[in-house]
PDB file of C-alpha atoms in Angstrom:
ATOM      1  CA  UNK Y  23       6.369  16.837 -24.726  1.00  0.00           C
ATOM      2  CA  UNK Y  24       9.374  18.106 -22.912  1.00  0.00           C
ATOM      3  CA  UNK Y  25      11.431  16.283 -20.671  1.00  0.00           C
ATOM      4  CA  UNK Y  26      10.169  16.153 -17.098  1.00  0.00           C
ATOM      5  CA  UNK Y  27      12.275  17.713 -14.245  1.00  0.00           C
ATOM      6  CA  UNK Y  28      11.290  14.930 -11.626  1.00  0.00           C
ATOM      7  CA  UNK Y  29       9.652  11.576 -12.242  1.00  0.00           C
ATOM      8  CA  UNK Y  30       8.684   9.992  -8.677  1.00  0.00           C
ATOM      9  CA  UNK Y  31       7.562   6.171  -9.277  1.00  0.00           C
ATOM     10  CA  UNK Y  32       6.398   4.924  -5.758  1.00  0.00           C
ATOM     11  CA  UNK Y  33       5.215   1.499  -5.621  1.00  0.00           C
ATOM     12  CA  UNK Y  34       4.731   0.977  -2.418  1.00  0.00           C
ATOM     13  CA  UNK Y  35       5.646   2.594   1.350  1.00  0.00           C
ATOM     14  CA  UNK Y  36       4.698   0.801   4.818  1.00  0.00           C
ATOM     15  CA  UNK Y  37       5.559   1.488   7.957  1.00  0.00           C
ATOM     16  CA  UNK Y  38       5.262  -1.600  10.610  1.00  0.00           C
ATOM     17  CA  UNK Y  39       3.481  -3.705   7.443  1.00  0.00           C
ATOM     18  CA  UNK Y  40       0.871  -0.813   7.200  1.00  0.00           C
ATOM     19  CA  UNK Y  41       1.185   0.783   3.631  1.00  0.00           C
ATOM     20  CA  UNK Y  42       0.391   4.434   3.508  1.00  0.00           C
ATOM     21  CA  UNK Y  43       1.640   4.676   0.153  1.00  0.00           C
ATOM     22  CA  UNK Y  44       1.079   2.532  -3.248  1.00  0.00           C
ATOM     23  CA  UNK Y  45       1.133   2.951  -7.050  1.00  0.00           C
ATOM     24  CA  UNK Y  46       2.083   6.344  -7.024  1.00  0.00           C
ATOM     25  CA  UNK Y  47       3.284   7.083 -10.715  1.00  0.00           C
ATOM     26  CA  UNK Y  48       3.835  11.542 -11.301  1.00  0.00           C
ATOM     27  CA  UNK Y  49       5.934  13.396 -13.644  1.00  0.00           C
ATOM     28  CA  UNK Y  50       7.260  17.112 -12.692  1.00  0.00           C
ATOM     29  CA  UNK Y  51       7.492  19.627 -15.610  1.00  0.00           C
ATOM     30  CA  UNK Y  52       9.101  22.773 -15.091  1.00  0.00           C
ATOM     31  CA  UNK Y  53       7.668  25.762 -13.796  1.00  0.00           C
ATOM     32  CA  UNK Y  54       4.506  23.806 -12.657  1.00  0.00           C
ATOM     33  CA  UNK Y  55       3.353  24.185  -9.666  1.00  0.00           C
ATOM     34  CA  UNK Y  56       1.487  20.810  -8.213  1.00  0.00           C
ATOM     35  CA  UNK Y  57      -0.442  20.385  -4.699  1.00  0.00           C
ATOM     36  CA  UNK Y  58      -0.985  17.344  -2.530  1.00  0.00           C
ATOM     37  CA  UNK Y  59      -4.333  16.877  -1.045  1.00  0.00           C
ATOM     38  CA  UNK Y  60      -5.906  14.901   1.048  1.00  0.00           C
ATOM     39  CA  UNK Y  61      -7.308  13.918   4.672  1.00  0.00           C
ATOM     40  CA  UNK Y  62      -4.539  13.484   7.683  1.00  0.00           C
ATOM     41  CA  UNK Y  63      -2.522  10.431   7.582  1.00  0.00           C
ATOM     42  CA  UNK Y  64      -2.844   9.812   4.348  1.00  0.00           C
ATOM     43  CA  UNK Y  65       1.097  10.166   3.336  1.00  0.00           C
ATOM     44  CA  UNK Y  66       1.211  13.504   1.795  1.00  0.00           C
ATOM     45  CA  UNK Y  67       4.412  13.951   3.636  1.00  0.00           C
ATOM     46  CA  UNK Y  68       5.277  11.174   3.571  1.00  0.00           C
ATOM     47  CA  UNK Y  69       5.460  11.231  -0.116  1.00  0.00           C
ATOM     48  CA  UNK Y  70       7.254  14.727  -0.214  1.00  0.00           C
ATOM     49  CA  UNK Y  71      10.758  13.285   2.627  1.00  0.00           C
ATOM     50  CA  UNK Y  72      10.480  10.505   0.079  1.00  0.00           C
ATOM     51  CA  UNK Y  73      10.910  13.018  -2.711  1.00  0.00           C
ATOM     52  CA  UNK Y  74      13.594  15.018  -0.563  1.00  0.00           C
ATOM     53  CA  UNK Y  75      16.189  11.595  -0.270  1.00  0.00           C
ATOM     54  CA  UNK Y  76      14.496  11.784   3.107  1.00  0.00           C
ATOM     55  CA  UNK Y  77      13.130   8.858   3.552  1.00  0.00           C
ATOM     56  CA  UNK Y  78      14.723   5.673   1.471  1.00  0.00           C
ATOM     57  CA  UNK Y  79      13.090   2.813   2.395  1.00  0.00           C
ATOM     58  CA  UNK Y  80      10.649   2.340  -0.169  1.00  0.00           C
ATOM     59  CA  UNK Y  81      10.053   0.705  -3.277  1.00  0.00           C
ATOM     60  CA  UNK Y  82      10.187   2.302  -6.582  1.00  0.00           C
ATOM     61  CA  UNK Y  83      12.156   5.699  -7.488  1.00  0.00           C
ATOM     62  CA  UNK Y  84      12.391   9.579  -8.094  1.00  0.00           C
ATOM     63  CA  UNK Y  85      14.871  10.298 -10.920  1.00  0.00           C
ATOM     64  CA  UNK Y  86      15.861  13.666 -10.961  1.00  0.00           C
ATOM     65  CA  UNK Y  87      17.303  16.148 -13.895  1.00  0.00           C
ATOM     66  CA  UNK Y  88      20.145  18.006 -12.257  1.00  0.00           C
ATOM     67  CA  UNK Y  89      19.442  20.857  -9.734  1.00  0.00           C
ATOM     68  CA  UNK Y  90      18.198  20.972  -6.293  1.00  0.00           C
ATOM     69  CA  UNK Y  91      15.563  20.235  -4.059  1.00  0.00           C
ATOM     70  CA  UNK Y  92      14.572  22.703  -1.204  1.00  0.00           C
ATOM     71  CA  UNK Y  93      12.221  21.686   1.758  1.00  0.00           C
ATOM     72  CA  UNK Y  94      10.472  23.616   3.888  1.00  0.00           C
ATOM     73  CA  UNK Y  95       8.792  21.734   6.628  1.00  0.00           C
ATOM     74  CA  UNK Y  96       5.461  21.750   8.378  1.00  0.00           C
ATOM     75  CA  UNK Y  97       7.221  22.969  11.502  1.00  0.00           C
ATOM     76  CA  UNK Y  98      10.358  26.185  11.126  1.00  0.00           C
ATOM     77  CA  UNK Y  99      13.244  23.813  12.499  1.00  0.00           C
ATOM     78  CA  UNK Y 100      15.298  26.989  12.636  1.00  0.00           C
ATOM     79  CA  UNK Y 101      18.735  26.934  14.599  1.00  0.00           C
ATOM     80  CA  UNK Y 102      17.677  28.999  17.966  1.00  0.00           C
ATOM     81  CA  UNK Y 103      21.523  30.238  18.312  1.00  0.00           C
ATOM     82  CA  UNK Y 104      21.342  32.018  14.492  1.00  0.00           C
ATOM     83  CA  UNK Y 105      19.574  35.285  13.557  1.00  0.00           C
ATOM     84  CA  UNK Y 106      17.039  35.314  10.700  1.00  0.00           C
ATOM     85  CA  UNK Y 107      19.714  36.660   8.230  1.00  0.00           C
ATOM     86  CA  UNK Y 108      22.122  33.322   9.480  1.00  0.00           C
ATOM     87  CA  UNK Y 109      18.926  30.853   9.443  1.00  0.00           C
ATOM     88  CA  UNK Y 110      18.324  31.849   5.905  1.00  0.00           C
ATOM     89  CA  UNK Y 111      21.887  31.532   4.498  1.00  0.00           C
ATOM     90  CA  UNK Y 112      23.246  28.842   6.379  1.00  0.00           C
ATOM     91  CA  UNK Y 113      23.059  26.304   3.610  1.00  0.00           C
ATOM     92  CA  UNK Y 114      25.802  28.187   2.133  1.00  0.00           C
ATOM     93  CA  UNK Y 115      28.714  26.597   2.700  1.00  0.00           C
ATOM     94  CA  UNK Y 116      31.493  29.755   0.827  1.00  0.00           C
ATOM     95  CA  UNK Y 117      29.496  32.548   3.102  1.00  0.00           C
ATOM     96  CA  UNK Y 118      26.281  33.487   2.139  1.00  0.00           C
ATOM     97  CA  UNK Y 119      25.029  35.900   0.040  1.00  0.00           C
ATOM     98  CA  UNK Y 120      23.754  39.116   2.293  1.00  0.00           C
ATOM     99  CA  UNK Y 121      21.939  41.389  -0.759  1.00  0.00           C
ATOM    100  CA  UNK Y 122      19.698  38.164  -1.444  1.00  0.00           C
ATOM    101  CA  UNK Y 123      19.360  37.175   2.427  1.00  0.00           C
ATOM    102  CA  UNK Y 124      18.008  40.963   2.585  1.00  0.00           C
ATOM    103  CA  UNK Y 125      15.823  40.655  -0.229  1.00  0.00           C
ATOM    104  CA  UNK Y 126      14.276  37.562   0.388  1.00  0.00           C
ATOM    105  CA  UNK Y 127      13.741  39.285   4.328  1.00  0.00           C
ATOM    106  CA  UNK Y 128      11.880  41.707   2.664  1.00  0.00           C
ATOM    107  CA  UNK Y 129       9.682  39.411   0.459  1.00  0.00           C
ATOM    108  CA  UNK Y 130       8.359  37.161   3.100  1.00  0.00           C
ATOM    109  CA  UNK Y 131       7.763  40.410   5.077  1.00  0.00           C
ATOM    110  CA  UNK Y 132      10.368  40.347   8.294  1.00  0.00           C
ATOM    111  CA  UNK Y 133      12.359  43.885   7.335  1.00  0.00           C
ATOM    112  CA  UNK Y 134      13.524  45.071  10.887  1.00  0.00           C
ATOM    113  CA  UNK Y 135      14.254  41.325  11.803  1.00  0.00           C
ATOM    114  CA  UNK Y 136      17.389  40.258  10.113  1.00  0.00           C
ATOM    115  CA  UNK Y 137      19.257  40.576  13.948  1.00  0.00           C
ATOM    116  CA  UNK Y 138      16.131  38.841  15.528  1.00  0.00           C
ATOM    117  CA  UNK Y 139      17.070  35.048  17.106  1.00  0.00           C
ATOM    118  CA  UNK Y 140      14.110  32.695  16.676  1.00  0.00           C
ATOM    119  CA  UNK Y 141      12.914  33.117  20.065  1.00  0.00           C
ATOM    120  CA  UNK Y 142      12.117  36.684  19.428  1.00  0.00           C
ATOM    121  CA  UNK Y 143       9.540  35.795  16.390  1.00  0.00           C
ATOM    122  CA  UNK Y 144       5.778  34.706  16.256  1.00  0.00           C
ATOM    123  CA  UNK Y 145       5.014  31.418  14.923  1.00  0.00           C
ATOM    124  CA  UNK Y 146       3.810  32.769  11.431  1.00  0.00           C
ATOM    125  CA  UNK Y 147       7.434  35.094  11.364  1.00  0.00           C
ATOM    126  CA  UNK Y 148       9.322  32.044  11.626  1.00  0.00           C
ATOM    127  CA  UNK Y 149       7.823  30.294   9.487  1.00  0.00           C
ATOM    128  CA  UNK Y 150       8.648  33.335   6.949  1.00  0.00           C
ATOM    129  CA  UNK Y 151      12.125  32.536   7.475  1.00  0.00           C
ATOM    130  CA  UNK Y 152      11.893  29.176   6.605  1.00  0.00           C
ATOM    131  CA  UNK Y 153      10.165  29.257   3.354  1.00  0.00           C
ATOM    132  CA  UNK Y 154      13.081  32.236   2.630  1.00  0.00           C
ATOM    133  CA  UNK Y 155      15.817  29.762   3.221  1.00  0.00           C
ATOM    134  CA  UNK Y 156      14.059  27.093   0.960  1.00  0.00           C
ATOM    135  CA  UNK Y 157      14.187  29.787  -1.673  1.00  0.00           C
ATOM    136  CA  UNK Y 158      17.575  31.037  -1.116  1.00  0.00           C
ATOM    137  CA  UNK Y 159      19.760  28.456  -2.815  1.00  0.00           C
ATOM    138  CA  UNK Y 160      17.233  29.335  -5.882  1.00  0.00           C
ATOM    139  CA  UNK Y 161      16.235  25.606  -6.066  1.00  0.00           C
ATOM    140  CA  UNK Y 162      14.753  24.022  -9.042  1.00  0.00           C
ATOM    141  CA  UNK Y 163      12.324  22.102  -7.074  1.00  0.00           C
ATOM    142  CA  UNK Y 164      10.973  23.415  -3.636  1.00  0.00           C
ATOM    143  CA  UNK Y 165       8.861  21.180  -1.595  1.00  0.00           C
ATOM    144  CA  UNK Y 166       6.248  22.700   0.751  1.00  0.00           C
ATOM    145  CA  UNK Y 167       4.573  20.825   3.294  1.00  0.00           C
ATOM    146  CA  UNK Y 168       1.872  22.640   4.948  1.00  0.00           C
ATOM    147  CA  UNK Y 169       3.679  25.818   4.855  1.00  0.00           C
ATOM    148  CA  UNK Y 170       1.044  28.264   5.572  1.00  0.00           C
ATOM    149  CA  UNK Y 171      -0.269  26.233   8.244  1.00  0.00           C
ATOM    150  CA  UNK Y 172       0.853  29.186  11.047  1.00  0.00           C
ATOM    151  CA  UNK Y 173       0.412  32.413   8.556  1.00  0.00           C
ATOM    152  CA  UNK Y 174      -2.314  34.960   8.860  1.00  0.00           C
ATOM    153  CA  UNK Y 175      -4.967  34.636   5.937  1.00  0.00           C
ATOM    154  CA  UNK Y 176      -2.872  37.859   4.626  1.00  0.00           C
ATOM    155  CA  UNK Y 177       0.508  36.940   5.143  1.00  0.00           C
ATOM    156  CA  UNK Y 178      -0.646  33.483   3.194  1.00  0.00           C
ATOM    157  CA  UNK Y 179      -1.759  35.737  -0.003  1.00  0.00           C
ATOM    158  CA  UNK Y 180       1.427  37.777   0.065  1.00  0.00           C
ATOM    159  CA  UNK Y 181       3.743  34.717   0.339  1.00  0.00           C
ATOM    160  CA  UNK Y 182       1.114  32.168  -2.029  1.00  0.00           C
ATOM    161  CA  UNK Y 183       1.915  35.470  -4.806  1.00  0.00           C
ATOM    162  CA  UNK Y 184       5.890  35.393  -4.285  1.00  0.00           C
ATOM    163  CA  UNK Y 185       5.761  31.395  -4.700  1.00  0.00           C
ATOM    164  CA  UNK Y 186       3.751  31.654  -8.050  1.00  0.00           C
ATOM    165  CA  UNK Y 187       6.044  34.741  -9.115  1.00  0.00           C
ATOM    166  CA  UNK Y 188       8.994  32.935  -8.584  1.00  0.00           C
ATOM    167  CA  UNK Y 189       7.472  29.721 -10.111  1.00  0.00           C
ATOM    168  CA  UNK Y 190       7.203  31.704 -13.548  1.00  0.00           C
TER     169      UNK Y 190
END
């Protein structure tokens, strides 16, 4: 068996003596792809800020093998004062990298918008630009939580197909 990208052991999570989270045991292999489900309030994302270094106080572990974890979050949280191109390689510290910025812009579907600030975009655009700055730092593991929650039922195909692509 090979050697598992991620192991996330979480015993148990509470918050104000309420535990939303217990005996959690998973393994991450890569290139697989694994999904969360289950009713509202149940700690899905709870369990995915945990697997971030989001949210610490809990007890068990995630071990990682070296690389990075990306998050994109239920809501955009884009900076308002950046244009799509900036929101999407602002994790770069040494400048980012413009031909993948554009590329990525035209994956998730926003060509014309690179110049746009946030408050010129739909819901579902900026969204787009999140899930393109969780993929720009080509992380090894990207964490989506309820990312296609403000997408057209087409948009979602287009952008579910450029997650499984890259996933290969």
């Amino acid at each position: 068996m090979p050697e598992s990208l991620m192991n996330i052991r979480v015993d148990r999570k509470a918050f104000a003596g309420n535990t939303v989270l217990q005996d959690i045991d998973l393994s991450l292999q890569s290139g697989e792809i694994v999904s969360l489900l289950g009713p509202s309030g149940c700690g899905k994302s709870t369990l995915l800020r945990i697997v971030a270094g989001l949210e610490q106080d809990f007890r068990g572990s995630v071990d990682n093998i070296e690389g990075e974890v990306a998050f994109v979050f239920q809501e955009p949280r884009l900076m308002p004062w950046l244009t799509v191109e900036q929101n999407i390689g602002f994790s770069d510290d040494a400048g980012y990298d413009r031909r993948w910025v554009g590329q990525l812009i035209e994956e998730v579907g926003l060509s014309g918008f690179a110049d746009a600030l946030p408050k010129a975009l739909s819901g579902g655009m900026a969204q787009r630009v999140a899930i393109a700055r969780g993929l720009y730092s080509h992380p090894t593991v990207l964490l989506l939580d309820e990312p296609f929650s403000a997408v057209d039922a087409f948009t979602r195909m287009k952008l579910q197909d450029l997650l499984l692509q890259l996933a290969e």
